[in-house]
Coordinates of C-alpha atoms and ligand atoms in Angstrom, one line a residue:
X59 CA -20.2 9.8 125.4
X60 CA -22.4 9.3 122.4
X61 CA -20.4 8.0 119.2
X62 CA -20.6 10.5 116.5
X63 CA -23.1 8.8 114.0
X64 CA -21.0 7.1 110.9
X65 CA -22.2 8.8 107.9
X66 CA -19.9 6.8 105.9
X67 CA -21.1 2.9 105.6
X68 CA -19.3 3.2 102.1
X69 CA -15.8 4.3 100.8
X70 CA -16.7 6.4 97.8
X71 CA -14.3 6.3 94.7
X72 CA -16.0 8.5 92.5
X73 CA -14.4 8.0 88.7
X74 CA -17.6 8.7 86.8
X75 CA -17.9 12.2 88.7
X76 CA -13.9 12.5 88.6
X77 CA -13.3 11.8 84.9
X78 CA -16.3 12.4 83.3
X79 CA -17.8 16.3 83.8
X80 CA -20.1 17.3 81.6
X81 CA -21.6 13.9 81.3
X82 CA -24.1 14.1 83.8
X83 CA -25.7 16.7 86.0
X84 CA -24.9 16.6 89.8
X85 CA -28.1 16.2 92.0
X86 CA -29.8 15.5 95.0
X87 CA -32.5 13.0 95.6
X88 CA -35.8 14.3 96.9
X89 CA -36.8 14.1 100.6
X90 CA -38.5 11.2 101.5
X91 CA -41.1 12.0 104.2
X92 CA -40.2 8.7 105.9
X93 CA -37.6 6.1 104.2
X94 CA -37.3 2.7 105.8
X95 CA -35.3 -0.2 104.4
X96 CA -38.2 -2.8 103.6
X97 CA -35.8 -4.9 102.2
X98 CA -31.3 -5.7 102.3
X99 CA -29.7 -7.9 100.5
X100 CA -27.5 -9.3 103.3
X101 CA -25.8 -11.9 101.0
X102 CA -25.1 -8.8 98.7
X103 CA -23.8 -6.5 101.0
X104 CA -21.4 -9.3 102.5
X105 CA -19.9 -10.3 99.2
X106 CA -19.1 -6.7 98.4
X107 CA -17.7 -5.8 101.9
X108 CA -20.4 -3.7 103.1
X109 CA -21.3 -3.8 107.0
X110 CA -24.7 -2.7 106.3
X111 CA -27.4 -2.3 109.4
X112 CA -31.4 -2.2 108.0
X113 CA -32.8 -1.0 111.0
X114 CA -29.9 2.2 111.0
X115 CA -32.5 5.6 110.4
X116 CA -29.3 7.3 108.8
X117 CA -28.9 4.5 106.2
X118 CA -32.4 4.3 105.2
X119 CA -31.9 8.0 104.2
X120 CA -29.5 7.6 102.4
X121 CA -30.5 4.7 100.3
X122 CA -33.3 6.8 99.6
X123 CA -31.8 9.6 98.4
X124 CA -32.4 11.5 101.1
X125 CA -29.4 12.5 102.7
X126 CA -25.9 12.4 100.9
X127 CA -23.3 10.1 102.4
X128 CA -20.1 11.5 103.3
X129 CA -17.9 11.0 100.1
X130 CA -20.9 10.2 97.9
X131 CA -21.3 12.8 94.8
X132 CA -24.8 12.0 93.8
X133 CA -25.4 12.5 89.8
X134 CA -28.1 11.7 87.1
X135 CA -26.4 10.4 83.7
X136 CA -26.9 11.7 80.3
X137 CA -27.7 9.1 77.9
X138 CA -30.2 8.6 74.4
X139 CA -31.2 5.7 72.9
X140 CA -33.7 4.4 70.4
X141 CA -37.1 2.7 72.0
X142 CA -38.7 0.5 70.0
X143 CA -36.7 1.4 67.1
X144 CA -37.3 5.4 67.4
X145 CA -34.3 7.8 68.6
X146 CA -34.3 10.2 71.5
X147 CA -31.5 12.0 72.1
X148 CA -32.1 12.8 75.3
X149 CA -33.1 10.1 77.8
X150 CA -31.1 10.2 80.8
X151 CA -31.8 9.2 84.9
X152 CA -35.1 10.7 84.7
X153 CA -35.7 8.9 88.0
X154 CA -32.3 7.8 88.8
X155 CA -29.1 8.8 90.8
X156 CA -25.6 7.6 90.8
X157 CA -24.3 7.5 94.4
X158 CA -21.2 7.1 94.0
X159 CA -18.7 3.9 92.9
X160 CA -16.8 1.3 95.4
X161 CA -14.2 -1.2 95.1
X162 CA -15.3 -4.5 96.2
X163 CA -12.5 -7.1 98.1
X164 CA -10.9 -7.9 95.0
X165 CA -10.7 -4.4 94.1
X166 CA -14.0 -4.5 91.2
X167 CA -15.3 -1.7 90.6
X168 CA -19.1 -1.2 91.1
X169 CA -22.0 1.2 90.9
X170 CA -24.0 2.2 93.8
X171 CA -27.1 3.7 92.3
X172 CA -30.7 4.6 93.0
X173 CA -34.2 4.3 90.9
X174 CA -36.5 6.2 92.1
X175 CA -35.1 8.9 94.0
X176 CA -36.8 12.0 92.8
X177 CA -37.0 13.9 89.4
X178 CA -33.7 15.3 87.7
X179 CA -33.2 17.7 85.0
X180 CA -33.5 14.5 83.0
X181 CA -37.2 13.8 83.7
X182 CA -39.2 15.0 81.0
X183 CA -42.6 15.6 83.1
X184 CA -42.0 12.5 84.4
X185 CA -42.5 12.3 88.8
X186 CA -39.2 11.0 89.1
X187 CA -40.7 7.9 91.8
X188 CA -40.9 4.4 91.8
X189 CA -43.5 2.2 93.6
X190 CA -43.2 -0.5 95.4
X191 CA -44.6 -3.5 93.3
X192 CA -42.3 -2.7 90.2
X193 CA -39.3 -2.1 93.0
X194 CA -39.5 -5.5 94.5
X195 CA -40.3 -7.2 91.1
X196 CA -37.0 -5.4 90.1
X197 CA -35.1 -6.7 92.8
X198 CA -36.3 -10.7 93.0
X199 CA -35.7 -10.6 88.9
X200 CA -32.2 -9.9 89.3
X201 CA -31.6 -12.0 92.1
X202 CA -33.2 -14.9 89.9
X203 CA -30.9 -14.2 87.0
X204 CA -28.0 -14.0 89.6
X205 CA -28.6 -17.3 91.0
X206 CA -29.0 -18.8 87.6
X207 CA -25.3 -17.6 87.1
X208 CA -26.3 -14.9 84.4
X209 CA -24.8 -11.4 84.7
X210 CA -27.3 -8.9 85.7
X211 CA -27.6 -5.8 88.1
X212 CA -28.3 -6.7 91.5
X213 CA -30.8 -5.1 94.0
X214 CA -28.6 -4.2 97.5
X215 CA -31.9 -3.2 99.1
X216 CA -35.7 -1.7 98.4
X217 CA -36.6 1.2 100.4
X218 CA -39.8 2.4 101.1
X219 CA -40.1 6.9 101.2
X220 CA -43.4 6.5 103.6
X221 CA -45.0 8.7 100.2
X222 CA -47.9 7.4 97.9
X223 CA -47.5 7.6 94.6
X224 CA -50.2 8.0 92.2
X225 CA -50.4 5.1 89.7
X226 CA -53.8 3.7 88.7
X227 CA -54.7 4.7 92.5
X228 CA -52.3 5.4 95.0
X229 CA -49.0 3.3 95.7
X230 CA -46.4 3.2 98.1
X231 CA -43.5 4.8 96.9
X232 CA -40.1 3.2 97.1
X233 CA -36.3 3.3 95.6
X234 CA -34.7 0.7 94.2
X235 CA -31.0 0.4 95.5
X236 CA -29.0 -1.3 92.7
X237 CA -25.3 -2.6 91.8
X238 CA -24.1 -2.6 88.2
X239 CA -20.2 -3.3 87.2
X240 CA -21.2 0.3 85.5
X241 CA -24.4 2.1 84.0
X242 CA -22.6 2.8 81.1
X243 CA -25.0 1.8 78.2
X244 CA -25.4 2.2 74.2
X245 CA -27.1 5.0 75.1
X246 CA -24.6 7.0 76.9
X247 CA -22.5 6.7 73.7
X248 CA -25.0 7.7 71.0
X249 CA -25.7 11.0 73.5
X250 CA -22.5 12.5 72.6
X251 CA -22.7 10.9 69.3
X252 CA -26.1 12.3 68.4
X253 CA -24.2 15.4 69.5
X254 CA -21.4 15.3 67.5
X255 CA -19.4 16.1 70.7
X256 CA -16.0 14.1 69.4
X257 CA -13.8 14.3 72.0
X258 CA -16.2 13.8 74.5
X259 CA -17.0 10.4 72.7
X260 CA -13.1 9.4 72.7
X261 CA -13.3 10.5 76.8
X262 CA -16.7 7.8 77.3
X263 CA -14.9 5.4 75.0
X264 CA -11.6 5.5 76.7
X265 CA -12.9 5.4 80.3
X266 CA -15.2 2.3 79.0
X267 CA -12.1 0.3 78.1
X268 CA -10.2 1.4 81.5
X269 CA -13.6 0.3 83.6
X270 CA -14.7 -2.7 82.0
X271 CA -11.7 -4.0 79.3
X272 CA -8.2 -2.7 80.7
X273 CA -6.3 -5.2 77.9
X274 CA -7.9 -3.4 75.1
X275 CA -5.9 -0.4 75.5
X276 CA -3.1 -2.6 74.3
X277 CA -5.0 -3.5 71.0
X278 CA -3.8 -2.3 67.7
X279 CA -7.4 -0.8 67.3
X280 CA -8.8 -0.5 71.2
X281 CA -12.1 1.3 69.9
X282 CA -12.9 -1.8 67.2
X283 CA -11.6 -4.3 69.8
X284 CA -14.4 -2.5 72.5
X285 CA -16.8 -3.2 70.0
X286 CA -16.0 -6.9 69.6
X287 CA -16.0 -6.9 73.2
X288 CA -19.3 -5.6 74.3
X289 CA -20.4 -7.9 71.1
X290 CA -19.3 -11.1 72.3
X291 CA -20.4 -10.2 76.1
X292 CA -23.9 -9.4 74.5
X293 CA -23.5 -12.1 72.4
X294 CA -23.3 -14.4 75.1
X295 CA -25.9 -12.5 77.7
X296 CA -28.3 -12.9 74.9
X297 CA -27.7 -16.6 74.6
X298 CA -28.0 -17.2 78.2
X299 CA -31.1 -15.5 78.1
X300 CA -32.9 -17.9 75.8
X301 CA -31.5 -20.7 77.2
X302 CA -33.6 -20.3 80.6
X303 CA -36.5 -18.7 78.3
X304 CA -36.0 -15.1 79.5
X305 CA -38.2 -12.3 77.8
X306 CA -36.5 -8.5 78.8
X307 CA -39.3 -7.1 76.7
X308 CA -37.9 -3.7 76.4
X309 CA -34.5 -4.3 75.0
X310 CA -33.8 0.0 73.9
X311 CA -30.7 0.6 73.5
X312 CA -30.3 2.3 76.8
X313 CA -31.1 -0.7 78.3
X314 CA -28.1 -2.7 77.0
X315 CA -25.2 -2.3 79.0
X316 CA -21.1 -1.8 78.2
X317 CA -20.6 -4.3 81.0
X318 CA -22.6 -7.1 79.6
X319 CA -25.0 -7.3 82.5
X320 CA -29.0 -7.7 82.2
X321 CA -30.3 -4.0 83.2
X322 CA -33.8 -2.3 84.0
X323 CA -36.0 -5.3 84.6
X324 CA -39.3 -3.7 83.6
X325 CA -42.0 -5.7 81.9
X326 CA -39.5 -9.1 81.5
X327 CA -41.2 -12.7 82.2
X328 CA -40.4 -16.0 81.6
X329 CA -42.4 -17.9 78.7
X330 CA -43.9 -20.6 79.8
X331 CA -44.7 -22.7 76.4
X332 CA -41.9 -22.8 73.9
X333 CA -42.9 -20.3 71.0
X334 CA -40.3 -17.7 69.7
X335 CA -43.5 -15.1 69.1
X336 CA -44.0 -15.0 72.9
X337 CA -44.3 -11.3 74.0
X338 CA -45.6 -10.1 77.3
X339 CA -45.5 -6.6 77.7
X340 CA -48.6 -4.5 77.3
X341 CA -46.6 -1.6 75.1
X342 CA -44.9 -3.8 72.8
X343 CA -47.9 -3.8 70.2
X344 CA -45.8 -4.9 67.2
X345 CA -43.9 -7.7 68.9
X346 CA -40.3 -5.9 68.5
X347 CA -39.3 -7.4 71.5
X348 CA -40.8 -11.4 71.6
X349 CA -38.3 -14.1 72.7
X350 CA -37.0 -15.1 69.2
X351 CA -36.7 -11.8 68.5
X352 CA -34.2 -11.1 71.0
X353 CA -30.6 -12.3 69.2
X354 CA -31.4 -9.8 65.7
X355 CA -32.8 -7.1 68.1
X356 CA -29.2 -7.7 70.4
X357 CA -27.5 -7.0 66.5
X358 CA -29.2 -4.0 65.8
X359 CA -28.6 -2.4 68.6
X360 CA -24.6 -3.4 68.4
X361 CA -25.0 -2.1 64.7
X362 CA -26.1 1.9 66.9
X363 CA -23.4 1.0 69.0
X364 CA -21.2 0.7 66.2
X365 CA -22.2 3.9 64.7
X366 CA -20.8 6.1 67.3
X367 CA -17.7 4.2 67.4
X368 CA -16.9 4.9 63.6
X369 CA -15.3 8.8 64.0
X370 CA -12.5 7.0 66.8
X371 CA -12.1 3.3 64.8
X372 CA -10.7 5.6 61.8
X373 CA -10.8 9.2 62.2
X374 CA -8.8 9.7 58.9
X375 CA -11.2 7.3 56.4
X376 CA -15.0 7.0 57.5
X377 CA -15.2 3.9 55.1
X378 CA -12.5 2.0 56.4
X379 CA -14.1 2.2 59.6
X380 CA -17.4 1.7 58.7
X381 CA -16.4 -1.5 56.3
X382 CA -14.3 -3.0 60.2
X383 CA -17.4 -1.8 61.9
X384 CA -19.3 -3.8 60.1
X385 CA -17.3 -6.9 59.8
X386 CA -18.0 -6.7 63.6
X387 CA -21.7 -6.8 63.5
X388 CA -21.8 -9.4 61.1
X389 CA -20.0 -11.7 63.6
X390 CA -22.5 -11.4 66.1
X391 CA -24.5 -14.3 65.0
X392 CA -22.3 -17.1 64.6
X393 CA -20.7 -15.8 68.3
X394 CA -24.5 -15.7 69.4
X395 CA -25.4 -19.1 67.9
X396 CA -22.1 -20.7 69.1
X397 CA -22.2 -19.6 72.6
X398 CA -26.3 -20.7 72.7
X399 CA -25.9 -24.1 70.8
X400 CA -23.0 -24.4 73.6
X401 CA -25.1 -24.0 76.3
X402 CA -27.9 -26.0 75.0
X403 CA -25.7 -28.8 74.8
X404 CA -25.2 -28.7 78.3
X405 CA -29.0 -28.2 78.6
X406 CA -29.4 -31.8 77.4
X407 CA -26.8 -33.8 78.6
X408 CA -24.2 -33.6 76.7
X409 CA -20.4 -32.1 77.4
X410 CA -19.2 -30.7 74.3
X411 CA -21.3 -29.3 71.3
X412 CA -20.2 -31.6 68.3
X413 CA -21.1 -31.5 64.8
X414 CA -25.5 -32.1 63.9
X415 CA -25.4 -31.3 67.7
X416 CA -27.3 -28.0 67.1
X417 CA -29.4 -29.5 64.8
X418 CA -30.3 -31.7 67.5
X419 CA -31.2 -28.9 69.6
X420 CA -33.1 -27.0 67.5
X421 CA -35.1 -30.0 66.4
X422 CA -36.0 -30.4 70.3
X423 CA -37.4 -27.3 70.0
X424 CA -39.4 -27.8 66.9
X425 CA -41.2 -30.4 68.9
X426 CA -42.8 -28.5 71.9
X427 CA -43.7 -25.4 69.3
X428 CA -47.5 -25.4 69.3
X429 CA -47.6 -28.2 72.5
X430 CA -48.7 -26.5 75.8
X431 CA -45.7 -27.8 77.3
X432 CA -43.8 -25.6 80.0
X433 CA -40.5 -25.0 78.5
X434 CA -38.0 -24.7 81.8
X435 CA -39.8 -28.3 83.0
X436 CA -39.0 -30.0 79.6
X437 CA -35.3 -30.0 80.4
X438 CA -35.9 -31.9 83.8
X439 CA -38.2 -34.1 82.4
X440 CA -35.4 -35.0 79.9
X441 CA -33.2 -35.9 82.5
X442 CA -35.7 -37.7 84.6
X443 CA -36.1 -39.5 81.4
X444 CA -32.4 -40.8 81.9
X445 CA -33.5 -42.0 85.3
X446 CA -36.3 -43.8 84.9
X447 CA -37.5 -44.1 81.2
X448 CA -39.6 -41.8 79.1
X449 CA -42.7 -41.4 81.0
X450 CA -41.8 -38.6 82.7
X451 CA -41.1 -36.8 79.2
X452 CA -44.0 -38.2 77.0
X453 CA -46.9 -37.5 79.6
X454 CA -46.0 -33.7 79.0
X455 CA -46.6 -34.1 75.3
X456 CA -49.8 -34.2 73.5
X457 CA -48.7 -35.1 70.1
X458 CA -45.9 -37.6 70.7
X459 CA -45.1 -38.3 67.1
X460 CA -42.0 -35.9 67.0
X461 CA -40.5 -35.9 70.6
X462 CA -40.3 -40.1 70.3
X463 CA -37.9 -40.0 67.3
X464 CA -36.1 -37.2 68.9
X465 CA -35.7 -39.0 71.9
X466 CA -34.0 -42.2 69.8
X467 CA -31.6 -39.7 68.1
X468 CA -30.5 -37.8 71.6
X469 CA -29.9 -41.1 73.2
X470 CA -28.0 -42.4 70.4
X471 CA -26.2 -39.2 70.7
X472 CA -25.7 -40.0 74.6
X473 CA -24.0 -43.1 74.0
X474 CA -21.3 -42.0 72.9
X475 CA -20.5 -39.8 76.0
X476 CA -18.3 -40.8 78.3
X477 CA -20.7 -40.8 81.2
X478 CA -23.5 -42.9 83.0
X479 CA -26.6 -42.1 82.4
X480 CA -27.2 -40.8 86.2
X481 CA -24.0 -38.9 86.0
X482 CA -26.0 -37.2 82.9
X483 CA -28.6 -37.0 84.5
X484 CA -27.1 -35.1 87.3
X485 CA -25.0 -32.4 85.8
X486 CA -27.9 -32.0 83.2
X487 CA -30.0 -30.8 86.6
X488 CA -27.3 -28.5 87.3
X489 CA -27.8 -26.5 85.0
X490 CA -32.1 -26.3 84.3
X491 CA -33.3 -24.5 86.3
X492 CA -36.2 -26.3 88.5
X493 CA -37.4 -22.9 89.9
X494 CA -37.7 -19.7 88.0
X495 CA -39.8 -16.5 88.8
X496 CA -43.2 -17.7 87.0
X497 CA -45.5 -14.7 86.0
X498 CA -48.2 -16.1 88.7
X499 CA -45.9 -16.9 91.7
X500 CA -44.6 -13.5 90.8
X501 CA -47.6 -11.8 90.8
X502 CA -49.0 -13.4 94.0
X503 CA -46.0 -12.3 95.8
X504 CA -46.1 -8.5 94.9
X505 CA -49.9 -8.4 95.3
X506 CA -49.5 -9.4 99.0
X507 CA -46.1 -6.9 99.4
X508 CA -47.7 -4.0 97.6
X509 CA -51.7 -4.0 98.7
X510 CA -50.9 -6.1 102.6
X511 CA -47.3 -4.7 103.1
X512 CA -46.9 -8.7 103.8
X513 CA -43.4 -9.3 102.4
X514 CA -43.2 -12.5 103.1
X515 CA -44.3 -14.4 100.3
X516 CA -42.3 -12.6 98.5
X517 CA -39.5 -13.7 100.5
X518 CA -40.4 -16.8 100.2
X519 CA -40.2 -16.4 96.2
X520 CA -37.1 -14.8 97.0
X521 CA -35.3 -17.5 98.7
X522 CA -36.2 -20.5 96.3
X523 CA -35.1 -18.6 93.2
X524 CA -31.7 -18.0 95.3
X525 CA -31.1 -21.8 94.5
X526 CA -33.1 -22.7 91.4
X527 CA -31.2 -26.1 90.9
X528 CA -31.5 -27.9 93.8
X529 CA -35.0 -30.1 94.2
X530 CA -36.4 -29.5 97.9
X531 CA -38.9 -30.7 100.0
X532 CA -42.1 -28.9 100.7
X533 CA -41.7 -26.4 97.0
X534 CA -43.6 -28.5 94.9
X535 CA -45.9 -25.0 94.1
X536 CA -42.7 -23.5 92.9
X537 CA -42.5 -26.2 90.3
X538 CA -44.5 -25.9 86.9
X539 CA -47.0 -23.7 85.2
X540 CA -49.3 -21.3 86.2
X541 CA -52.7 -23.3 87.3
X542 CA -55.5 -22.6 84.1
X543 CA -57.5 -20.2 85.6
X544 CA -54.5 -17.5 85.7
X545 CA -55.4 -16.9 82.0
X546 CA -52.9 -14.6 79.6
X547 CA -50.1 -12.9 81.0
X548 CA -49.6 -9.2 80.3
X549 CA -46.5 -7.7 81.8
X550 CA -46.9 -3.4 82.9
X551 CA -43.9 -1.4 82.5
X552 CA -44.7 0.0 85.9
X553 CA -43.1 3.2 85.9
Ligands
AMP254 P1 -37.0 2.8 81.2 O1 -38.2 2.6 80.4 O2 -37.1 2.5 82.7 O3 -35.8 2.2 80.7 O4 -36.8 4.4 81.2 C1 -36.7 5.1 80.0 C2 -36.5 6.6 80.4 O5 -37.6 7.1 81.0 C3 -35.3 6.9 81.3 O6 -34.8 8.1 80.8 C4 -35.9 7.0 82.6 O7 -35.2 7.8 83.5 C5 -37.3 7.7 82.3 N1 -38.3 7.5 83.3 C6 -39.0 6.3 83.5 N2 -39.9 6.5 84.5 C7 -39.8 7.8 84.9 C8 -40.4 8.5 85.9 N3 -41.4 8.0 86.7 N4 -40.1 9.8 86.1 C9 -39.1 10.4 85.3 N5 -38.5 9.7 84.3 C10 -38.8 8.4 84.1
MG255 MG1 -34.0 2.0 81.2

C-alpha cells in the first residue's frame, strides 16, 4: 500500500500566530507554476533536527509557498521603520511569509520564513517575487557571516517557482527559505508605536523578552533592561561587523533585529581597501550607510527603538523615562567601542585588550587609509609577519613610513605576551578571516547560477566561505582582491 504522503517534515509551534493577533495578517503564498529546491542547506537542516529530502515534489511546495504544511499558519508581519532616515509606518512582509516557528534539539526557538512568496496586503504595488541572483547572494552572505561566527539569519534552502520575473529583462523567480531566532525588528515596535496602540506595544514588548531575554522579566524595570539588551547585542553585532569589514548598506530600522542577528542581506559587500567612507550600494546617494558610519547609524536607530519603549519604561512620568531611556543610548558607544577594540585585539595577536591597546589599533588603521591595501589580507599578512619577518606585510604597502613604526610599537607590545610568536601567529589566523565573499568572486558566481543555471561556482563559493580560516590547497583565487580590470563596485538592492 502506498504510504500516505507526510505533509508534516516540521513540528509547528506557532507563538507569533498564538499570542500575537492583530499583528500580522494571515496569508497564503502564491502558486508557483513549478517550485523545485535548487538549493538545501543540509548542514542547516541537520543542526536544527530537520530530516529534509530536496528532491521531495511536496516539500519544494511548500518551501515555496505553495502549499501549507500541516500545522503551519502562514502570516505576513506588520512592521514600519525609517529608510534612510525617513518614517513609514507601514512597511511590513510585502514579499514575505512566516511559516510557522520550531523548536530546535535544545528546545530554541526559531523562525521558518519565506522571501519571496507572493504579494500580501503589505505590498504596496510591489510583485511580491524574488529572483534568483539576489536569492542565492542572500543565502551564501549569511552562510559567510555564519562561518565567521557572527549572528545572522540563515538560508535553509533557495527555491526556484519555474516563473520569470521581470527585472531589467526577465529573471528566474525564486524564494528565499530563511531561519531567524525571530523577525521581530525595530520596526515591528515603532508600528504600534506610530499607532499609539499601547497595549498592543506592552503585548510585542512582553512576548520580546519571553522569546529572546526570559531573565529580564525578573528585572526591576524589564522594558529598560530590553533596551540595554538589544543595545549591547547590537552593540556587539555592529562591532563584529567592522572587524571583518562588513558593509549591510541598508541598515533601516526594519532591518535591525530584537534578536541581535544580521537580517535582509540586500546590497551588503565587503570593502576591500580600508576607508571608513566606503559605500557600495547604488541607492545610498548621501552615504548614510558607509562602513564608518555604521556604529552612530546602529545608535540612532536604538535611539527609535527607545522611543516606543518610553510609554512602558514609565507609564506614570514621560520624563523619567525618557531621561533612563536615554542614559541607555548614550551607553551604546563605549559598549560598541569596548566590544570592537576587544575583538581587534584579538585581530592582532594579542589576548586581552590593555590600556593604549586601542590606540594601537586604531593607529593600524590610520596607516592603510588612502593605501590600496586589501583590508581582510592585512591581518594575515601581520601574522605571517610573526612567521617569517616583515616582508610579507611591507610589500603590501606603498608608503611604508607609518606601518614600520607601527610595526616596532605592536611587537614591543607582543613581548610582553605570554606566548611564542608562532603560537600568535596561529590563534591570530583563527580569527581573520583568509576567505570572505569578495564583490568579484561573488558576482562571477551568481552570473553563472542566474544567466547558465550552473550552480556550481557558486557552490564552490559556498563551500570555502563555510571555513574562512583555514588555508587550503588549490584556493589561492579565493584569496585577495578583485583583479584591476573589475573596476568600481556598485551593489543593486535587487528586489
Ligand atoms: P527591504 O528593502 O528588503 O528591507 O524591504 C523593505 C520593504 O519593501 C518591506 O516592506 C518589503 O516587504 C518590501 N518589498 C521589497 N521588495 C518587494 C517586492 N518585490 N514586492 C513587494 N514588497 C517588497
Ligand atoms: Mg527588510
Amino acid at each position: 500500500m502506498d504510504q500516505p504522503f507526510d505533509t508534516r517534515p516540521f513540528p509547528f509551534d506557532n507563538s507569533y500566530a498564538r499570542d500575537l493577533e492583530g499583528f500580522y495578517v494571515p496569508w497564503q503564498g502564491s502558486k508557483a507554476p513549478k517550485a523545485r529546491i535548487a538549493l538545501l542547506n543540509e548542514g542547516l537542516a541537520a543542526s536544527l533536527g530537520l530530516d529534509l529530502d530536496a528532491s521531495d515534489p511536496m516539500l519544494a511546495e511548500i518551501l515555496a509557498g505553495s502549499e501549507t504544511a500541516e500545522g503551519s499558519m502562514p502570516l505576513a508581519q506588520a512592521y514600519a521603520g525609517h529608510q534612510f532616515g525617513g518614517f513609514s509606518a507601514q512597511l511590513g512582509d510585502g514579499r514575505a511569509l512566516l511559516l510557522g516557528e520550531l523548536l530546535d534539539g535544545e528546545g530554541q526557538r526559531f523562525d521558518l520564513h519565506l522571501k519571496g512568496s507572493g504579494p500580501t496586503p503589505f505590498s504596496r504595488g510591489g510583485d511580491g517575487k524574488a529572483v534568483l541572483g539576489p536569492v542565492l547572494r542572500e543565502y551564501l552572505m549569511g552562510e559567510a557571516m555564519h562561518a565567521l561566527g557572527i549572528p545572522t539569519t540563515r538560508a535553509l534552502a533557495a527555491v526556484t517557482t519555474g516563473e520569470l520575473v521581470p527585472r531589467e529583462g526577465l529573471k528566474p523567480g525564486a524564494v528565499l527559505v530563511r531561519v531567524a531566532a525571530s523577525h521581530l525588528r525595530v520596526g515591528t515596535f515603532q508600528f504600534f508605536a506610530a499607532r499609539q496602540e499601547w497595549d498592543k506595544l506592552k503585548t510585542l514588548a512582553d512576548y520580546a523578552i519571553a522569546r529572546h531575554a526570559p531573565d529580564l522579566r525578573e528585572a526591576d524595570n524589564p522594558y529598560l533592561a530590553l533596551l540595554e539588551e538589544v543595545s549591547r547585542r547590537q552593540a556587539h553585532l555592529i562591532a563584529q561587523w567592522m572587524q571583518v569589514g562588513f558593509i549591510h548598506g541598508v541598515m533601516n530600522t526594519d532591518n535591525m533585529t530584537i534578536s541581535g542577528e544580521t537580517i535582509d542581506y540586500g546590497p551588503c559587500a565587503y570593502m576591500d581597501h580600508y576607508d571608513p567612507a566606503t559605500v557600495f550600494s547604488s541607492i545610498d546617494h548621501m552615504g548614510r550607510y558607509t562602513y564608518g558610519n555604521q556604529p552612530p547609524v546602529a545608535r540612532w536607530n536604538l535611539a527609535r527603538f527607545a522611543e516606543t519603549l518610553v510609554p512602558l519604561i514609565d507609564p506614570d512620568n514621560e520624563e523619567r523615562a525618557i531621561n533612563l531611556a536615554t542614559d541607555v543610548i548614550a551607553d551604546f558607544m563605549p559598549i560598541y567601542k569596548e566590544a570592537y577594540h576587544a575583538g581587534m585585539a584579538k585581530k592582532i595577536g594579542l589576548s586581552s585588550l590593555e590600556r593604549g591597546d586601542d590606540k594601537l589599533i586604531d593607529d593600524l588603521l590610520t596607516t592603510l587609509r588612502g593605501q590600496s591595501i586589501d583590508f581582510t589580507s592585512t591581518f594575515r599578512a601581520l601574522a605571517d609577519t610573526l612567521r617569517s619577518g616583515r616582508e610579507p606585510i611591507l610589500t603590501l604597502f606603498e608608503d611604508r613610513e607609518g606601518i614600520v613604526g607601527w610595526l616596532e610599537r605592536w611587537q614591543a607590545r607582543l613581548s610582553s605576551e605570554d606566548r611564542d610568536g608562532a603560537a600568535i601567529a596561529d590563534a591570530m589566523d583563527r580569527v581573520n578571516p583568509l576567505y570572505t565573499p569578495r564583490n568579484h568572486l561573488v558576482d562571477a558566481a551568481l552570473v553563472k547560477a542566474e544567466g547558465e543555471a550552473d550552480l556550481e561556482p557558486f557552490k564552490a563559493l559556498l563551500a570555502v566561505l563555510a571555513d574562512p580560516f583555514t588555508k587550503r590547497e588549490g584556493l589561492d583565487s579565493y584569496v585577495g582582491p578583485a583583479p584591476q580590470n573589475f573596476g568600481p563596485f556598485v551593489t543593486y538592492c535587487g528586489t
